[in-house]
Coordinates of C-alpha atoms in Angstrom, one line a residue:
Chain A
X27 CA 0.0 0.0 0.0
X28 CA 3.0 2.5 0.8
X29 CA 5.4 2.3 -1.9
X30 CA 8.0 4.8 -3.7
X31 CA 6.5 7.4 -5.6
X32 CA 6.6 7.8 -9.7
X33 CA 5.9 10.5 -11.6
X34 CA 2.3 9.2 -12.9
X35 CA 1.7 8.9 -8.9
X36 CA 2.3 11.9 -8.6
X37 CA -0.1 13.6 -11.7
X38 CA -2.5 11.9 -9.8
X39 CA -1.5 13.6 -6.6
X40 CA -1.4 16.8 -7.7
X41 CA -5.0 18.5 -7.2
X42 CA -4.3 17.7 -4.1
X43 CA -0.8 19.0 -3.3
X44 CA -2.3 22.4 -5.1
X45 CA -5.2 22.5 -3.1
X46 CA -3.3 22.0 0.0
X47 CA -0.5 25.0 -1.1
X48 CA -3.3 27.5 -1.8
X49 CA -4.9 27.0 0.8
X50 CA -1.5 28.6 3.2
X51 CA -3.0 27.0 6.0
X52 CA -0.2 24.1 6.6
X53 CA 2.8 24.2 4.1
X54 CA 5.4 26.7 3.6
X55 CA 5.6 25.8 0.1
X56 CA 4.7 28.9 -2.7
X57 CA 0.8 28.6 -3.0
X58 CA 1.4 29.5 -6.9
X59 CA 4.0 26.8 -7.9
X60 CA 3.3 24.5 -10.7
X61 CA 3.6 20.7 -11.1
X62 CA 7.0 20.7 -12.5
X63 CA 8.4 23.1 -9.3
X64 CA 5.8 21.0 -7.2
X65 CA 7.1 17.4 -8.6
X66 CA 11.0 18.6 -7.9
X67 CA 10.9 20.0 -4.7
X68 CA 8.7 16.8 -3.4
X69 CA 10.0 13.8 -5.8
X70 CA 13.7 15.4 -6.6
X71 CA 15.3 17.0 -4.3
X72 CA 14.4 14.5 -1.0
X73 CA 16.3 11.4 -0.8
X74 CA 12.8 9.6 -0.8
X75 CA 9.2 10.1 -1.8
X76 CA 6.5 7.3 -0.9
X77 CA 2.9 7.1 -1.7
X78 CA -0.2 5.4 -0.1
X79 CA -2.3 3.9 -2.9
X80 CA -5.7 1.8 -2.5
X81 CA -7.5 0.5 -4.9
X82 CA -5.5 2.6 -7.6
X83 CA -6.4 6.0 -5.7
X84 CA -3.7 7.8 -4.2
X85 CA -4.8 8.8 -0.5
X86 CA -1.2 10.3 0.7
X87 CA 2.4 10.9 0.3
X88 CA 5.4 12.0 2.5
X89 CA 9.4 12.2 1.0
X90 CA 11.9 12.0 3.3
X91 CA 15.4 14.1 3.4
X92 CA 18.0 15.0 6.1
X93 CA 17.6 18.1 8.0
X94 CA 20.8 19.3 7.6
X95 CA 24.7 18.5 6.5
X96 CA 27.7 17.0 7.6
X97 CA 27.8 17.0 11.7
X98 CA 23.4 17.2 11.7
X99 CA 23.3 15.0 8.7
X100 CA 22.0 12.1 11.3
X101 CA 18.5 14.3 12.0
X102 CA 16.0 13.8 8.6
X103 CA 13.0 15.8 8.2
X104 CA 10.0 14.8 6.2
X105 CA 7.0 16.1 4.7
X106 CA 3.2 14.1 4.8
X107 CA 0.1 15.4 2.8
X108 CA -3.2 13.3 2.6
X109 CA -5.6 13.7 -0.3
X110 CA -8.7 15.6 1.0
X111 CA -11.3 12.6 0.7
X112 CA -9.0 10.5 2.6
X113 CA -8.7 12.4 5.7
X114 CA -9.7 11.0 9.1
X115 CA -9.1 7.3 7.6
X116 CA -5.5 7.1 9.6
X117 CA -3.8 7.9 6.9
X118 CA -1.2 10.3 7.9
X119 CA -0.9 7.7 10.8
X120 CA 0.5 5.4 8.6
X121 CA 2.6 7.2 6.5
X122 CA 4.6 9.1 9.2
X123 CA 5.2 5.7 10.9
X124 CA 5.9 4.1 7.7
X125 CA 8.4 7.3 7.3
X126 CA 9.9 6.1 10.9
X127 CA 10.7 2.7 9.8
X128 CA 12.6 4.3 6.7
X129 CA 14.4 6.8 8.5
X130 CA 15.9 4.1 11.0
X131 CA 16.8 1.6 7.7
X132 CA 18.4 5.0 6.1
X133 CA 20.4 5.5 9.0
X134 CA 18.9 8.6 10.1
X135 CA 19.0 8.7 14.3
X136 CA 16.1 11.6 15.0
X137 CA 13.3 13.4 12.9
X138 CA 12.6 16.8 12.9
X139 CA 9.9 19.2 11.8
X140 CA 11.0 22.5 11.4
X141 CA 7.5 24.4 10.6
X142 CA 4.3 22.9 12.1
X143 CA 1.6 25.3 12.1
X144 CA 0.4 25.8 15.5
X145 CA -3.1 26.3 14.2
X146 CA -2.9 22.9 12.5
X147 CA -4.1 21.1 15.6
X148 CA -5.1 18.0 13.9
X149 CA -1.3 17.6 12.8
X150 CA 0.2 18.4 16.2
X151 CA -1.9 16.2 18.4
X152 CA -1.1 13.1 16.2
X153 CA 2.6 14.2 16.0
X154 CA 2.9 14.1 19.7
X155 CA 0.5 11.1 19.9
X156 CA 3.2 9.1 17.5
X157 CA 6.1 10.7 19.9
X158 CA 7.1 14.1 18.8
X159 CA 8.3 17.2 21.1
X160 CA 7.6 20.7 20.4
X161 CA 11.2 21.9 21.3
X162 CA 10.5 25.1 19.8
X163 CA 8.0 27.9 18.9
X164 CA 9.3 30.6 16.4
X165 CA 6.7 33.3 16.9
X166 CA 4.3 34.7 13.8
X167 CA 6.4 32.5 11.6
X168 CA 3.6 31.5 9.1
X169 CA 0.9 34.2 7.7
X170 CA -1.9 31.9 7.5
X171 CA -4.6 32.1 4.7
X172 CA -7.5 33.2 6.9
X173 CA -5.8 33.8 10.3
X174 CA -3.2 35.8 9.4
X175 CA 0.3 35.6 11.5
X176 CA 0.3 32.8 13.4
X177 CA 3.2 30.8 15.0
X178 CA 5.0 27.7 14.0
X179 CA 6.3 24.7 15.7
X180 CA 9.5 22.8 15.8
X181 CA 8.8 19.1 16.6
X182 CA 11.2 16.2 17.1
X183 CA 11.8 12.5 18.0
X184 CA 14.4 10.9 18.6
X185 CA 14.5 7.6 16.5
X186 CA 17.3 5.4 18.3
Chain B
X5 CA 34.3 47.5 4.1
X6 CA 31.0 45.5 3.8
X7 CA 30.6 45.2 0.3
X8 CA 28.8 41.7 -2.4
X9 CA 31.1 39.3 -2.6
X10 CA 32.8 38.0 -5.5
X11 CA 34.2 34.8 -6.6
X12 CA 37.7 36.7 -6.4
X13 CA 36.7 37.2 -2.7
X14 CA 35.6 33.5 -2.3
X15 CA 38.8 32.2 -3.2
X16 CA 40.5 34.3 -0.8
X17 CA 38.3 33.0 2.0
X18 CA 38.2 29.6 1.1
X19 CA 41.0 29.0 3.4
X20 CA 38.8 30.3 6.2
X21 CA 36.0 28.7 4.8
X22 CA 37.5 25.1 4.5
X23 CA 39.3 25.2 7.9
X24 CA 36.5 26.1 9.7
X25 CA 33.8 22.8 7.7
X26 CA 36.7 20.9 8.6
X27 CA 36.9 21.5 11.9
X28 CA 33.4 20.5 12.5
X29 CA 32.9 22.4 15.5
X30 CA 29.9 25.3 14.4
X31 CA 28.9 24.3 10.5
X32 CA 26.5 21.7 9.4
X33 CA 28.3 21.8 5.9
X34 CA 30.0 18.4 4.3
X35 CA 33.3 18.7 5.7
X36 CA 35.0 17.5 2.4
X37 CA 33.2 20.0 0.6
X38 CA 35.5 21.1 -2.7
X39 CA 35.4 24.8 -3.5
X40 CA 33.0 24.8 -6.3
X41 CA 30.0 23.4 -3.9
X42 CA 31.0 25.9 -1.1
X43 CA 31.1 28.8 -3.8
X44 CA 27.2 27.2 -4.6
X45 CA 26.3 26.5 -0.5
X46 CA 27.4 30.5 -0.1
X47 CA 27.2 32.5 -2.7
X48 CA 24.4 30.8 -5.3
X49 CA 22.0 29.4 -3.6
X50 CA 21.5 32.7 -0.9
X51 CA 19.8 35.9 -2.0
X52 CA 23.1 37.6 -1.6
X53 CA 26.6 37.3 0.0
X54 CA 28.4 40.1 1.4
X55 CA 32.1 40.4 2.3
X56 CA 34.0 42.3 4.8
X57 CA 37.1 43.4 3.5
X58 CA 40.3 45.6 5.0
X59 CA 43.2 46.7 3.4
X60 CA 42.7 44.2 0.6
X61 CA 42.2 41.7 3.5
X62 CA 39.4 39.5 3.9
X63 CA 38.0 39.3 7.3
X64 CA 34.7 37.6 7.2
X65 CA 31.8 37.3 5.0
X66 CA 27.9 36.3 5.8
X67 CA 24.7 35.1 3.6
X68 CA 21.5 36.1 3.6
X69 CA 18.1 34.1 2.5
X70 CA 14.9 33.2 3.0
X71 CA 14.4 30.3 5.7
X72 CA 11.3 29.3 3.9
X73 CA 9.0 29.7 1.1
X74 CA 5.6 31.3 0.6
X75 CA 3.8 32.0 4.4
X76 CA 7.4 31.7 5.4
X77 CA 9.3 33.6 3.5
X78 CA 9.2 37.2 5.2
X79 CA 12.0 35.1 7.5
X80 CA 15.3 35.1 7.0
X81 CA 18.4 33.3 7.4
X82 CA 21.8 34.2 7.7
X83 CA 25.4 32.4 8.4
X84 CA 27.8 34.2 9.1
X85 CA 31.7 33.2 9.2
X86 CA 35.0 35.1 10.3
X87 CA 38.8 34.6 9.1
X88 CA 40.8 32.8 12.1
X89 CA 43.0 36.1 12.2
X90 CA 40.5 38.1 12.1
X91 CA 38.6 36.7 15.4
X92 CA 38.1 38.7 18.5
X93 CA 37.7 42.3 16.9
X94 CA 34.2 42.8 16.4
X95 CA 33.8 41.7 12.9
X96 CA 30.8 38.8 13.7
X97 CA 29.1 41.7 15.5
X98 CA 29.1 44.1 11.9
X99 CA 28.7 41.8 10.1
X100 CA 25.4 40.6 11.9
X101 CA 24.4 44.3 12.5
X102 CA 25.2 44.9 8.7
X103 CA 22.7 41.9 8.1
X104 CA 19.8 43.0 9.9
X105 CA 19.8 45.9 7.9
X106 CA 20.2 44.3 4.6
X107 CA 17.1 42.0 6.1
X108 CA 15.2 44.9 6.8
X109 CA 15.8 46.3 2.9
X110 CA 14.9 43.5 1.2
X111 CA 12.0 43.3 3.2
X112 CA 12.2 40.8 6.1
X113 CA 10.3 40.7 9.1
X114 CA 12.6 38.4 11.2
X115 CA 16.0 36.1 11.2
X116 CA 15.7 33.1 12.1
X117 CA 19.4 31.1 12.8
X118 CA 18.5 27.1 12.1
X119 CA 21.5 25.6 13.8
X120 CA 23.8 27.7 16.6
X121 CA 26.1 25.3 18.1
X122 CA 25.5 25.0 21.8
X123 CA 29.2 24.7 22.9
X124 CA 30.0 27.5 20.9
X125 CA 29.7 30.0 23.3
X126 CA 31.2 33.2 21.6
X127 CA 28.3 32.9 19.0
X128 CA 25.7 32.7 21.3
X129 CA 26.4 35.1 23.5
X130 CA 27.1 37.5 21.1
X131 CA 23.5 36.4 18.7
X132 CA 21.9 37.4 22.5
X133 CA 23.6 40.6 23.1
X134 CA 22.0 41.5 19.7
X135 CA 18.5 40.7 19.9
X136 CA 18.4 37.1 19.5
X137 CA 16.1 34.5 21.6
X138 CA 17.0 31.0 21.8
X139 CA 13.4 29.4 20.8
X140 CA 14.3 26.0 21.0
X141 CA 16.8 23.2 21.8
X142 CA 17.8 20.3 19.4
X143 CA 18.9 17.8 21.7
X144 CA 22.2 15.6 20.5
X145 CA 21.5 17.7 17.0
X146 CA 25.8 18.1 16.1
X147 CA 28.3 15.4 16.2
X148 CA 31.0 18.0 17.2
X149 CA 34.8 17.3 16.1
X150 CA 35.8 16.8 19.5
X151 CA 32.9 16.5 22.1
X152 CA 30.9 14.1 20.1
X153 CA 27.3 14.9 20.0
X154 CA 25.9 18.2 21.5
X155 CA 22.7 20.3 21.5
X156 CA 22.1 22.6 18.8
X157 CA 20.0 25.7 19.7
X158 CA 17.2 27.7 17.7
X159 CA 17.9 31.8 17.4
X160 CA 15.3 34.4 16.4
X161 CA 14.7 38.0 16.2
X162 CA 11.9 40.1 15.0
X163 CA 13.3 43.1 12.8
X164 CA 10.1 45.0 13.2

């Protein structure tokens, strides 16, 4: 059901990943990109993208990339987005513990999230349910689409 | 004194630049890095790179670019680096002050530092005495050259 993601996976994806950028409610992505900008910066430029498929409909994807370089290469960071009609199924559930098991065969010793909206309460709840710790807040760090300036949080786990 | 650098100026701080990665005591660059992916890591991929330069001398040079994209982007980040030679005499402090300024020109509404190593003290201390908070601690986040892992800390200012 979760498997690496190809670039027909991901045309199928996309009304979602657009929705979810235009909306500026959870991503710090650019609400305007297009498919080619949105297919690099998701499929290229992390080590790994996977994709939850049932039944030939994609209900989520998360890619997986370390945080930093050199001395912080050990901490990875990834990204999760579930199609709209799949949400409340346990679907980001699965892919960020699918995304645990990966980061541990990869090497990777912790996971960190460096911009969780705080107003994305849905997100942080099940973050901290599957582990995570806000270790940080970084005040009006996201301009919301409806709420305006709102902060963001820094979650981690360590993996070992 | 403060002026854009150029790739004249990069290969007169690569020594500087190279010894400090090496050392792997504040940067979470590739230590091995050659010169033509630090010239990318400094001066490409940022916004802009300035240069501090006396008497032909280079003494230090910083980056500045956004730490994220669309409802993130009015933060900034910055790295800043200072010739061995060249240490104790105030140049981290301009070129920081320098910085905030630029920020403020192009625009920002904050800095945002990702990854100040906890064990270097000078930085801190000196990121506090201008403005900075400490928002949050990366536990183990640096596998320093010589003290093995350490904390990495989370710096912010508003520039409002």
């Amino acid at each position: 059901m979760i498997r690496e993601m190809t670039n027909d996976d991901f045309e199928l994806f996309w009304p979602t990943f657009s929705k979810v950028i235009k909306e500026q409610e959870t991503y710090a992505f650019e609400p305007d990109m297009n498919i080619e900008q949105a297919y690099s910066l998701w499929c290229e430029t992390p080590l790994k993208t996977y994709v939850f498929v049932e039944d030939g409909i994609v209900l989520g994807s998360y890619y997986i990339k370390p945080n930093a370089m050199g001395p912080s290469s050990h901490i990875c960071n990834c990204g999760y987005m579930v199609s709209v009609e799949a949400r409340g199924k346990g679907v980001a559930r699965k892919l960020c513990e699918h995304s645990q098991e990966i980061a541990r065969v990869l090497g990777f010793e912790a996971m960190q999230f460096n911009s969780v909206v705080s107003t994305n309460k849905v997100a942080v709840q099940l973050w901290q349910k599957l582990g995570f710790d806000i270790i940080g807040t970084i005040p009006k760090a996201y301009k919301h689409g409806t709420l305006g300036y709102v902060d963001s949080y820094i979650m981690h786990k360590l993996l070992a």
